CSV table of N, CA and C in Angstrom, one decimal:
chain,number,residue,atom,x,y,z
A,942,MET,N,-8.5,0.2,-16.1
A,942,MET,CA,-9.8,1.1,-15.5
A,942,MET,C,-8.9,2.4,-15.4
A,943,ASN,N,-9.5,3.7,-15.9
A,943,ASN,CA,-9.0,4.9,-15.4
A,943,ASN,C,-10.2,5.6,-15.1
A,944,ALA,N,-10.4,5.6,-13.8
A,944,ALA,CA,-11.6,6.7,-13.2
A,944,ALA,C,-11.5,7.5,-12.2
A,945,GLU,N,-12.1,8.3,-11.7
A,945,GLU,CA,-12.0,9.0,-10.7
A,945,GLU,C,-13.2,9.1,-9.8
A,946,PHE,N,-13.5,8.6,-8.7
A,946,PHE,CA,-14.6,8.5,-8.0
A,946,PHE,C,-14.7,9.5,-6.8
A,947,VAL,N,-15.9,10.4,-6.6
A,947,VAL,CA,-16.1,11.0,-5.4
A,947,VAL,C,-16.2,9.8,-4.3
A,948,LEU,N,-15.7,10.0,-3.2
A,948,LEU,CA,-15.8,9.1,-1.9
A,948,LEU,C,-16.0,9.8,-0.6
A,949,HIS,N,-17.2,10.0,0.0
A,949,HIS,CA,-17.1,10.6,1.1
A,949,HIS,C,-16.7,9.9,2.1
A,950,GLU,N,-16.3,10.3,3.4
A,950,GLU,CA,-16.0,9.4,4.6
A,950,GLU,C,-17.0,8.6,5.1
A,951,ASP,N,-18.4,8.6,4.9
A,951,ASP,CA,-19.3,7.5,5.2
A,951,ASP,C,-19.8,6.7,4.0
A,952,GLU,N,-19.2,6.7,3.4
A,952,GLU,CA,-19.3,5.9,1.8
A,952,GLU,C,-17.9,4.7,1.7
A,953,VAL,N,-18.3,3.6,1.2
A,953,VAL,CA,-17.1,2.6,0.2
A,953,VAL,C,-17.5,2.4,-1.0
A,954,LEU,N,-16.5,2.4,-1.6
A,954,LEU,CA,-16.4,2.2,-2.9
A,954,LEU,C,-16.1,0.7,-2.9
A,955,PHE,N,-16.7,0.0,-3.8
A,955,PHE,CA,-16.3,-1.6,-4.1
A,955,PHE,C,-16.3,-2.0,-5.4
A,956,LEU,N,-15.2,-2.5,-5.8
A,956,LEU,CA,-14.7,-3.1,-7.3
A,956,LEU,C,-15.1,-4.4,-7.1
A,957,TYR,N,-15.5,-5.2,-7.9
A,957,TYR,CA,-15.7,-6.3,-8.1
A,957,TYR,C,-16.1,-7.1,-9.3
A,958,ASP,N,-16.0,-8.5,-9.2
A,958,ASP,CA,-16.2,-9.1,-10.6
A,958,ASP,C,-16.9,-10.4,-9.8
A,959,ASP,N,-17.1,-11.5,-10.5
A,959,ASP,CA,-17.6,-12.5,-10.0
A,959,ASP,C,-17.1,-13.3,-9.0
A,960,ARG,N,-15.7,-13.6,-8.7
A,960,ARG,CA,-15.0,-14.0,-7.5
A,960,ARG,C,-14.2,-13.2,-6.7
A,961,ASN,N,-14.3,-12.1,-7.3
A,961,ASN,CA,-13.3,-11.1,-6.3
A,961,ASN,C,-13.9,-9.7,-6.0
A,962,THR,N,-13.6,-9.0,-4.4
A,962,THR,CA,-14.0,-8.0,-4.3
A,962,THR,C,-13.1,-7.0,-3.6
A,963,VAL,N,-13.3,-5.5,-4.0
A,963,VAL,CA,-12.3,-4.9,-3.0
A,963,VAL,C,-12.9,-3.8,-2.5
A,964,GLY,N,-12.9,-3.5,-1.2
A,964,GLY,CA,-14.0,-2.4,-0.6
A,964,GLY,C,-12.9,-1.2,-0.3
A,965,ILE,N,-12.9,0.2,-0.4
A,965,ILE,CA,-12.4,1.0,-0.4
A,965,ILE,C,-13.1,1.9,0.5
A,966,VAL,N,-12.1,2.7,1.4
A,966,VAL,CA,-12.9,3.8,2.4
A,966,VAL,C,-11.4,4.8,2.6
A,967,LYS,N,-12.0,6.1,2.8
A,967,LYS,CA,-11.2,7.1,3.3
A,967,LYS,C,-11.1,6.5,4.8
A,968,ALA,N,-9.6,7.0,5.3
A,968,ALA,CA,-8.9,6.8,6.4
A,968,ALA,C,-9.7,7.8,7.4
A,969,ALA,N,-10.3,9.1,7.0
A,969,ALA,CA,-11.5,10.2,7.6
A,969,ALA,C,-11.0,10.7,8.6
A,970,LYS,N,-9.9,10.3,9.4
A,970,LYS,CA,-9.4,11.4,10.2
A,970,LYS,C,-7.7,10.8,10.5
A,971,ALA,N,-6.7,12.0,10.8
A,971,ALA,CA,-5.6,11.4,10.9
A,971,ALA,C,-5.5,10.5,12.2
A,972,ARG,N,-5.0,9.2,11.7
A,972,ARG,CA,-5.1,8.1,12.7
A,972,ARG,C,-3.5,7.2,12.3
A,973,GLN,N,-3.4,6.1,13.2
A,973,GLN,CA,-2.1,5.3,13.1
A,973,GLN,C,-3.0,4.1,13.0
A,974,ALA,N,-2.2,3.2,12.0
A,974,ALA,CA,-2.6,1.9,11.7
A,974,ALA,C,-1.5,1.1,12.1
A,975,TYR,N,-1.5,0.0,13.0
A,975,TYR,CA,-0.6,-0.9,13.4
A,975,TYR,C,-0.3,-1.9,12.7
A,976,VAL,N,0.9,-2.5,12.2
A,976,VAL,CA,1.2,-3.5,11.4
A,976,VAL,C,2.1,-4.1,12.1
A,977,GLU,N,1.9,-5.5,12.5
A,977,GLU,CA,2.2,-6.2,13.3
A,977,GLU,C,3.2,-7.7,12.6
A,978,THR,N,4.6,-7.8,12.6
A,978,THR,CA,5.1,-9.2,11.8
A,978,THR,C,5.5,-9.9,13.1
A,979,ASP,N,6.4,-10.8,12.8
A,979,ASP,CA,6.7,-11.6,13.9
A,979,ASP,C,8.1,-10.8,14.5
A,980,GLU,N,8.4,-9.9,13.7
A,980,GLU,CA,9.8,-9.2,14.4
A,980,GLU,C,9.6,-8.1,14.9
A,981,GLU,N,8.8,-7.2,14.6
A,981,GLU,CA,8.4,-5.9,14.7
A,981,GLU,C,7.4,-5.2,14.7
A,982,GLU,N,7.1,-4.2,15.2
A,982,GLU,CA,5.8,-3.5,15.0
A,982,GLU,C,5.7,-2.3,14.5
A,983,LEU,N,5.6,-1.9,13.1
A,983,LEU,CA,5.4,-0.9,12.1
A,983,LEU,C,4.3,0.1,12.6
A,984,ILE,N,4.3,1.4,12.6
A,984,ILE,CA,3.4,2.1,12.5
A,984,ILE,C,3.2,2.9,11.6
A,985,GLN,N,1.9,2.8,10.9
A,985,GLN,CA,1.6,3.4,9.5
A,985,GLN,C,0.6,4.8,9.7
A,986,PHE,N,1.2,6.0,9.6
A,986,PHE,CA,0.5,7.2,9.8
A,986,PHE,C,-0.4,7.4,8.7
A,987,LEU,N,-1.7,7.5,9.0
A,987,LEU,CA,-2.5,8.0,7.9
A,987,LEU,C,-3.5,9.5,8.1
A,988,GLU,N,-3.4,9.9,6.7
A,988,GLU,CA,-4.0,11.2,7.1
A,988,GLU,C,-5.5,11.0,6.3
A,989,PRO,N,-6.5,12.0,6.6
A,989,PRO,CA,-8.1,11.7,6.5
A,989,PRO,C,-8.0,11.5,4.9
A,990,GLU,N,-7.5,12.1,4.0
A,990,GLU,CA,-7.7,11.5,2.5
A,990,GLU,C,-7.3,10.2,2.4
A,991,ASP,N,-6.3,9.7,3.3
A,991,ASP,CA,-5.7,8.3,2.9
A,991,ASP,C,-7.1,7.2,2.8
A,992,LEU,N,-6.2,5.9,2.1
A,992,LEU,CA,-7.3,5.1,1.9
A,992,LEU,C,-7.1,3.6,2.8
A,993,ILE,N,-8.2,3.3,3.1
A,993,ILE,CA,-8.2,1.9,3.8
A,993,ILE,C,-9.1,0.9,2.5
A,994,ALA,N,-8.3,-0.2,2.2
A,994,ALA,CA,-8.6,-0.8,1.4
A,994,ALA,C,-8.7,-2.6,1.6
A,995,VAL,N,-9.6,-3.2,1.6
A,995,VAL,CA,-9.6,-4.5,1.8
A,995,VAL,C,-10.1,-5.2,0.2
A,996,SER,N,-9.3,-6.5,0.3
A,996,SER,CA,-9.8,-7.3,-0.8
A,996,SER,C,-10.1,-8.4,-0.2
A,997,CYS,N,-11.2,-9.1,-1.1
A,997,CYS,CA,-11.7,-10.1,-0.2
A,997,CYS,C,-11.9,-11.3,-1.7
A,998,PHE,N,-11.3,-12.6,-1.6
A,998,PHE,CA,-11.2,-13.5,-2.3
A,998,PHE,C,-12.5,-14.1,-2.6
A,999,SER,N,-13.6,-13.5,-2.8
A,999,SER,CA,-15.0,-14.3,-3.1
A,999,SER,C,-15.9,-12.9,-3.8
A,1000,GLY,N,-16.7,-13.4,-4.2
A,1000,GLY,CA,-17.6,-12.2,-4.9
A,1000,GLY,C,-18.9,-12.1,-4.3
A,1001,GLY,N,-20.0,-11.2,-4.7
A,1001,GLY,CA,-21.4,-11.3,-4.3
A,1001,GLY,C,-21.4,-10.4,-2.7
A,1002,GLU,N,-22.6,-10.1,-2.4
A,1002,GLU,CA,-23.4,-9.6,-1.5
A,1002,GLU,C,-22.4,-10.1,-0.1
A,1003,ARG,N,-22.3,-11.1,0.0
A,1003,ARG,CA,-21.7,-12.0,1.5
A,1003,ARG,C,-20.2,-11.1,1.5
A,1004,ALA,N,-19.5,-11.2,0.5
A,1004,ALA,CA,-18.3,-10.6,0.5
A,1004,ALA,C,-18.1,-9.1,0.6
A,1005,MET,N,-19.1,-8.2,0.0
A,1005,MET,CA,-19.2,-7.0,0.4
A,1005,MET,C,-19.6,-6.8,1.8
A,1006,ARG,N,-20.6,-7.8,2.3
A,1006,ARG,CA,-20.4,-7.4,3.9
A,1006,ARG,C,-19.3,-7.9,4.7
A,1007,MET,N,-18.6,-8.6,4.1
A,1007,MET,CA,-17.2,-9.1,4.8
A,1007,MET,C,-16.5,-8.1,4.7
A,1008,ALA,N,-16.1,-7.6,3.4
A,1008,ALA,CA,-15.2,-6.0,3.5
A,1008,ALA,C,-15.5,-5.2,4.3
A,1009,ARG,N,-16.8,-4.9,4.3
A,1009,ARG,CA,-17.4,-3.7,5.0
A,1009,ARG,C,-17.0,-4.2,6.6
A,1010,CYS,N,-17.2,-5.2,6.7
A,1010,CYS,CA,-17.1,-5.4,8.8
A,1010,CYS,C,-15.4,-5.2,9.0
A,1011,MET,N,-14.4,-5.7,7.9
A,1011,MET,CA,-13.2,-5.3,8.0
A,1011,MET,C,-12.9,-4.1,8.0
A,1012,LEU,N,-13.3,-3.5,6.9
A,1012,LEU,CA,-13.1,-2.0,6.9
A,1012,LEU,C,-13.3,-1.2,8.5
A,1013,PHE,N,-14.4,-1.8,9.1
A,1013,PHE,CA,-15.2,-0.9,10.1
A,1013,PHE,C,-14.2,-1.5,11.5
A,1014,LEU,N,-13.6,-2.6,11.3
A,1014,LEU,CA,-12.6,-2.8,12.5
A,1014,LEU,C,-11.5,-2.2,12.5
A,1015,VAL,N,-10.9,-1.9,11.2
A,1015,VAL,CA,-9.5,-1.7,11.2
A,1015,VAL,C,-9.7,0.1,11.3
A,1016,ARG,N,-10.6,0.5,10.9
A,1016,ARG,CA,-10.9,2.2,10.8
A,1016,ARG,C,-11.7,2.7,12.0
A,1017,GLU,N,-12.7,1.8,12.4
A,1017,GLU,CA,-12.9,2.2,13.6
A,1017,GLU,C,-12.7,1.7,14.7
A,1018,GLY,N,-12.3,0.7,15.0
A,1018,GLY,CA,-12.1,-0.2,15.9
A,1018,GLY,C,-10.7,-0.2,16.3
A,1019,GLY,N,-9.6,0.2,15.3
A,1019,GLY,CA,-8.1,0.4,15.6
A,1019,GLY,C,-7.7,-1.4,15.4
A,1020,VAL,N,-8.3,-2.1,15.0
A,1020,VAL,CA,-7.6,-3.4,14.5
A,1020,VAL,C,-6.2,-3.5,14.0
A,1021,PRO,N,-5.2,-3.8,14.6
A,1021,PRO,CA,-4.0,-3.8,13.7
A,1021,PRO,C,-3.8,-4.9,12.6
A,1022,LEU,N,-3.0,-4.4,11.8
A,1022,LEU,CA,-2.7,-5.3,10.6
A,1022,LEU,C,-1.8,-6.6,10.8
A,1023,LEU,N,-2.0,-7.8,10.5
A,1023,LEU,CA,-1.2,-8.8,10.8
A,1023,LEU,C,-0.4,-9.4,9.6
A,1024,VAL,N,0.9,-9.5,9.6
A,1024,VAL,CA,1.7,-10.0,8.5
A,1024,VAL,C,2.0,-11.3,8.8
A,1025,LEU,N,2.1,-12.2,7.9
A,1025,LEU,CA,2.3,-13.6,8.2
A,1025,LEU,C,3.8,-13.7,7.6
A,1026,LYS,N,4.4,-14.5,8.0
A,1026,LYS,CA,5.7,-15.1,7.3
A,1026,LYS,C,5.4,-15.7,5.8
A,1027,LYS,N,6.0,-15.8,5.0
A,1027,LYS,CA,6.0,-16.5,3.7
A,1027,LYS,C,5.7,-17.8,4.0
A,1028,GLY,N,5.1,-18.7,3.5
A,1028,GLY,CA,5.1,-20.0,3.7
A,1028,GLY,C,3.9,-20.3,4.8
A,1029,HIS,N,3.5,-19.5,5.5
A,1029,HIS,CA,2.8,-19.8,6.4
A,1029,HIS,C,1.5,-20.5,6.0
A,1030,PRO,N,1.2,-21.7,6.7
A,1030,PRO,CA,0.0,-22.5,6.2
A,1030,PRO,C,-1.6,-21.5,6.0
A,1031,ALA,N,-1.6,-20.5,7.0
A,1031,ALA,CA,-2.6,-19.6,7.1
A,1031,ALA,C,-2.6,-19.0,5.7
A,1032,THR,N,-1.9,-18.7,5.0
A,1032,THR,CA,-2.0,-17.8,4.1
A,1032,THR,C,-2.8,-18.4,2.7
A,1033,ARG,N,-3.1,-19.7,3.0
A,1033,ARG,CA,-3.9,-20.3,2.2
A,1033,ARG,C,-5.5,-20.3,2.3
A,1034,ARG,N,-5.2,-20.0,3.6
A,1034,ARG,CA,-7.0,-20.1,4.0
A,1034,ARG,C,-7.5,-18.6,4.3
A,1035,ILE,N,-6.7,-17.5,4.3
A,1035,ILE,CA,-7.0,-16.1,4.6
A,1035,ILE,C,-8.3,-15.4,3.4
A,1036,PRO,N,-9.6,-15.2,4.0
A,1036,PRO,CA,-10.5,-14.8,3.1
A,1036,PRO,C,-10.1,-13.5,2.4
A,1037,LEU,N,-9.7,-12.6,3.3
A,1037,LEU,CA,-9.4,-11.4,3.2
A,1037,LEU,C,-8.1,-10.9,3.7
A,1038,VAL,N,-7.8,-9.6,3.0
A,1038,VAL,CA,-6.6,-8.7,3.4
A,1038,VAL,C,-6.7,-7.4,3.1
A,1039,VAL,N,-5.9,-6.5,4.1
A,1039,VAL,CA,-6.1,-5.2,4.2
A,1039,VAL,C,-4.7,-4.4,4.0
A,1040,SER,N,-5.1,-3.2,3.6
A,1040,SER,CA,-3.6,-2.3,3.4
A,1040,SER,C,-4.3,-1.0,3.4
A,1041,ALA,N,-3.2,0.0,3.7
A,1041,ALA,CA,-3.7,1.2,4.0
A,1041,ALA,C,-2.8,2.4,3.7
A,1042,GLY,N,-2.8,3.5,3.1
A,1042,GLY,CA,-2.2,4.5,2.7
A,1042,GLY,C,-2.5,5.5,1.5
A,1043,SER,N,-1.8,6.4,1.0
A,1043,SER,CA,-2.3,7.3,-0.1
A,1043,SER,C,-2.3,6.6,-1.4
A,1044,ARG,N,-1.4,5.4,-1.7
A,1044,ARG,CA,-1.3,4.8,-3.0
A,1044,ARG,C,-1.2,3.1,-2.6
A,1045,ILE,N,-2.4,2.5,-3.5
A,1045,ILE,CA,-1.9,0.9,-2.9
A,1045,ILE,C,-2.1,0.6,-4.7
A,1046,VAL,N,-1.2,-0.6,-4.7
A,1046,VAL,CA,-1.1,-1.3,-6.1
A,1046,VAL,C,-1.8,-2.5,-5.9
A,1047,LEU,N,-3.0,-2.8,-6.5
A,1047,LEU,CA,-3.7,-4.1,-6.5
A,1047,LEU,C,-2.7,-5.2,-7.2
A,1048,SER,N,-2.3,-6.4,-6.9
A,1048,SER,CA,-1.4,-7.3,-7.5
A,1048,SER,C,-2.0,-8.9,-7.2
A,1049,GLY,N,-2.0,-9.6,-8.7
A,1049,GLY,CA,-2.3,-10.6,-8.2
A,1049,GLY,C,-1.2,-11.8,-8.3
A,1050,CYS,N,0.0,-11.2,-7.9
A,1050,CYS,CA,1.1,-12.1,-8.2
A,1050,CYS,C,2.0,-11.8,-6.8
A,1051,ILE,N,1.2,-11.4,-5.5
A,1051,ILE,CA,2.0,-11.4,-4.5
A,1051,ILE,C,1.2,-12.4,-3.4
A,1052,VAL,N,1.6,-13.3,-2.7
A,1052,VAL,CA,0.8,-14.2,-1.6
A,1052,VAL,C,0.4,-13.3,-0.4
A,1053,PRO,N,-1.3,-13.6,-0.5
A,1053,PRO,CA,-1.7,-12.9,0.6
A,1053,PRO,C,-1.3,-13.1,2.0
A,1054,GLY,N,-1.4,-11.7,2.5
A,1054,GLY,CA,-1.2,-11.5,4.0
A,1054,GLY,C,0.4,-11.7,4.5
A,1055,THR,N,1.1,-11.5,3.3
A,1055,THR,CA,2.8,-11.8,3.9
A,1055,THR,C,3.4,-10.5,3.3
A,1056,HIS,N,2.9,-9.3,3.2
A,1056,HIS,CA,3.6,-8.1,2.7
A,1056,HIS,C,3.4,-6.8,4.0
A,1057,PRO,N,4.6,-6.5,4.7
A,1057,PRO,CA,4.0,-5.5,5.5
A,1057,PRO,C,4.1,-4.4,5.0
A,1058,GLU,N,4.6,-4.0,3.5
A,1058,GLU,CA,4.4,-2.8,3.0
A,1058,GLU,C,2.7,-2.5,2.8
A,1059,GLN,N,2.9,-1.2,3.0
A,1059,GLN,CA,1.4,-1.0,2.8
A,1059,GLN,C,0.8,-0.3,1.4
A,1060,ASP,N,1.6,-0.3,0.5
A,1060,ASP,CA,1.5,0.2,-0.8
A,1060,ASP,C,1.3,-0.9,-1.7
A,1061,VAL,N,1.0,-2.1,-1.4
A,1061,VAL,CA,0.6,-3.0,-2.3
A,1061,VAL,C,-0.4,-4.0,-1.3
A,1062,LEU,N,-1.3,-4.6,-2.4
A,1062,LEU,CA,-2.5,-5.4,-1.6
A,1062,LEU,C,-2.9,-6.3,-2.8
A,1063,CYS,N,-3.1,-7.6,-2.3
A,1063,CYS,CA,-3.6,-8.7,-3.3
A,1063,CYS,C,-4.7,-8.3,-3.9
A,1064,GLY,N,-4.7,-8.4,-5.2
A,1064,GLY,CA,-6.0,-8.0,-6.3
A,1064,GLY,C,-6.1,-9.1,-7.1
A,1065,LYS,N,-7.2,-10.0,-7.2
A,1065,LYS,CA,-7.2,-10.8,-8.0
A,1065,LYS,C,-8.2,-10.5,-9.3
A,1066,GLY,N,-8.3,-11.2,-10.3
A,1066,GLY,CA,-9.1,-11.1,-11.3
A,1066,GLY,C,-9.1,-9.6,-12.1
A,1067,GLU,N,-10.2,-9.1,-12.3
A,1067,GLU,CA,-10.2,-7.6,-12.9
A,1067,GLU,C,-9.7,-6.6,-12.0
A,1068,MET,N,-9.4,-7.2,-10.5
A,1068,MET,CA,-8.5,-5.7,-10.0
A,1068,MET,C,-7.1,-5.8,-10.0
A,1069,ASP,N,-6.6,-7.1,-10.8
A,1069,ASP,CA,-5.1,-7.2,-11.0
A,1069,ASP,C,-4.4,-6.1,-11.8
A,1070,GLY,N,-3.9,-5.1,-11.0
A,1070,GLY,CA,-3.1,-4.0,-11.5
A,1070,GLY,C,-3.1,-2.6,-11.8
A,1071,ILE,N,-4.7,-2.5,-10.9
A,1071,ILE,CA,-5.2,-1.4,-10.7
A,1071,ILE,C,-4.5,-0.7,-9.5
A,1072,THR,N,-3.8,0.7,-9.5
A,1072,THR,CA,-3.6,1.6,-8.5
A,1072,THR,C,-4.6,2.4,-8.1
A,1073,LEU,N,-4.6,2.3,-6.8
A,1073,LEU,CA,-5.5,3.5,-6.1
A,1073,LEU,C,-4.9,4.1,-5.7
A,1074,LYS,N,-5.2,5.7,-5.9
A,1074,LYS,CA,-4.5,7.0,-5.3
A,1074,LYS,C,-5.6,7.8,-4.8
A,1075,ALA,N,-5.1,8.0,-3.4
A,1075,ALA,CA,-5.9,9.1,-2.6
A,1075,ALA,C,-6.0,10.4,-3.0
A,1076,VAL,N,-7.0,11.2,-3.4
A,1076,VAL,CA,-7.0,12.7,-4.1
A,1076,VAL,C,-8.2,13.5,-2.7
A,1077,LYS,N,-8.1,14.3,-2.8
A,1077,LYS,CA,-9.2,15.1,-1.8
A,1077,LYS,C,-10.2,14.8,-2.4
A,1078,GLY,N,-11.3,14.5,-1.4
A,1078,GLY,CA,-12.5,14.1,-1.8
A,1078,GLY,C,-12.9,12.6,-2.7
A,1079,GLY,N,-11.9,11.9,-2.9
A,1079,GLY,CA,-12.0,10.9,-3.8
A,1079,GLY,C,-11.1,10.1,-3.6
A,1080,VAL,N,-11.1,9.0,-5.0
A,1080,VAL,CA,-9.9,8.2,-5.3
A,1080,VAL,C,-9.8,8.2,-6.8
A,1081,ILE,N,-8.5,8.0,-7.2
A,1081,ILE,CA,-8.7,8.0,-8.7
A,1081,ILE,C,-8.1,6.2,-8.7
A,1082,LEU,N,-8.5,5.6,-9.8
A,1082,LEU,CA,-8.1,4.1,-10.2
A,1082,LEU,C,-7.5,4.4,-11.6
A,1083,GLU,N,-6.5,3.6,-11.5
A,1083,GLU,CA,-5.2,3.5,-13.0
A,1083,GLU,C,-5.2,2.0,-13.1
A,1084,GLY,N,-5.1,1.6,-14.3
A,1084,GLY,CA,-4.4,0.5,-15.0
A,1084,GLY,C,-5.5,-0.4,-14.6
A,1085,GLY,N,-4.8,-2.0,-14.7
A,1085,GLY,CA,-5.7,-2.9,-14.4
A,1085,GLY,C,-6.7,-3.5,-15.6
A,1086,GLY,N,-7.5,-4.4,-14.7
A,1086,GLY,CA,-8.9,-4.9,-15.9
A,1086,GLY,C,-10.0,-3.6,-15.5
A,1087,SER,N,-11.4,-4.0,-15.7
A,1087,SER,CA,-12.4,-3.4,-16.3
A,1087,SER,C,-13.6,-4.2,-14.9
A,1088,PRO,N,-13.2,-3.7,-13.6
A,1088,PRO,CA,-14.3,-4.6,-12.5
A,1088,PRO,C,-15.3,-3.5,-12.6
A,1089,ARG,N,-16.6,-4.1,-11.8
A,1089,ARG,CA,-18.0,-3.1,-11.8
A,1089,ARG,C,-17.7,-2.5,-10.6
A,1090,THR,N,-18.1,-1.3,-10.6
A,1090,THR,CA,-18.0,-0.6,-9.5
A,1090,THR,C,-19.4,-0.3,-8.5
A,1091,ALA,N,-19.6,0.0,-7.3
A,1091,ALA,CA,-20.6,0.5,-6.9
A,1091,ALA,C,-20.3,1.2,-5.7
A,1092,ILE,N,-21.0,2.5,-5.3
A,1092,ILE,CA,-20.9,3.1,-3.9
A,1092,ILE,C,-21.8,2.8,-3.2
A,1093,GLN,N,-21.3,2.3,-1.8
A,1093,GLN,CA,-22.7,2.1,-1.0
A,1093,GLN,C,-22.5,2.9,0.6
A,1094,ARG,N,-23.3,3.0,1.4
A,1094,ARG,CA,-22.9,3.5,2.9
A,1094,ARG,C,-22.0,2.6,3.7
A,1095,PHE,N,-21.3,3.4,4.1
A,1095,PHE,CA,-20.3,2.6,4.5
A,1095,PHE,C,-20.9,1.9,5.9
A,1096,GLN,N,-21.5,2.8,6.7
A,1096,GLN,CA,-22.2,1.9,7.8
A,1096,GLN,C,-23.7,1.7,7.5
A,1097,PRO,N,-24.4,1.0,7.2
A,1097,PRO,CA,-26.0,1.1,6.9
A,1097,PRO,C,-26.9,0.9,8.1
């Protein structure tokens, strides 16, 4: 997929196939996202044009609602991002994962929830291999498959 989308701060861009969903919003203002690991607390500094993306390992309207809810908790509620150790039993049950930054690569080759780096996010199915790049007023998608797309209001 190679496409550019206009994305306002009150909108969410969804990429989806029948089994996977990715939701993307703008950070909307300069802010900090806290990334918590077992050993340390990392601070991700975000600019208004940066992206916050959530990957949900299911499809359909329910997955879009889950993604929108998680994006709201992270962007508006300041909920920290938790990183699990590789091999943690919860990695098999995590229904969604989050990343934030100016460039995020969606990959189906990583273990969900175990990467403190904010430039990679688990992205399965048609999302595998897509790079999300923040640009002024929008987002560029490069590579990967050909997911369906939809832009909706972030907070209905």
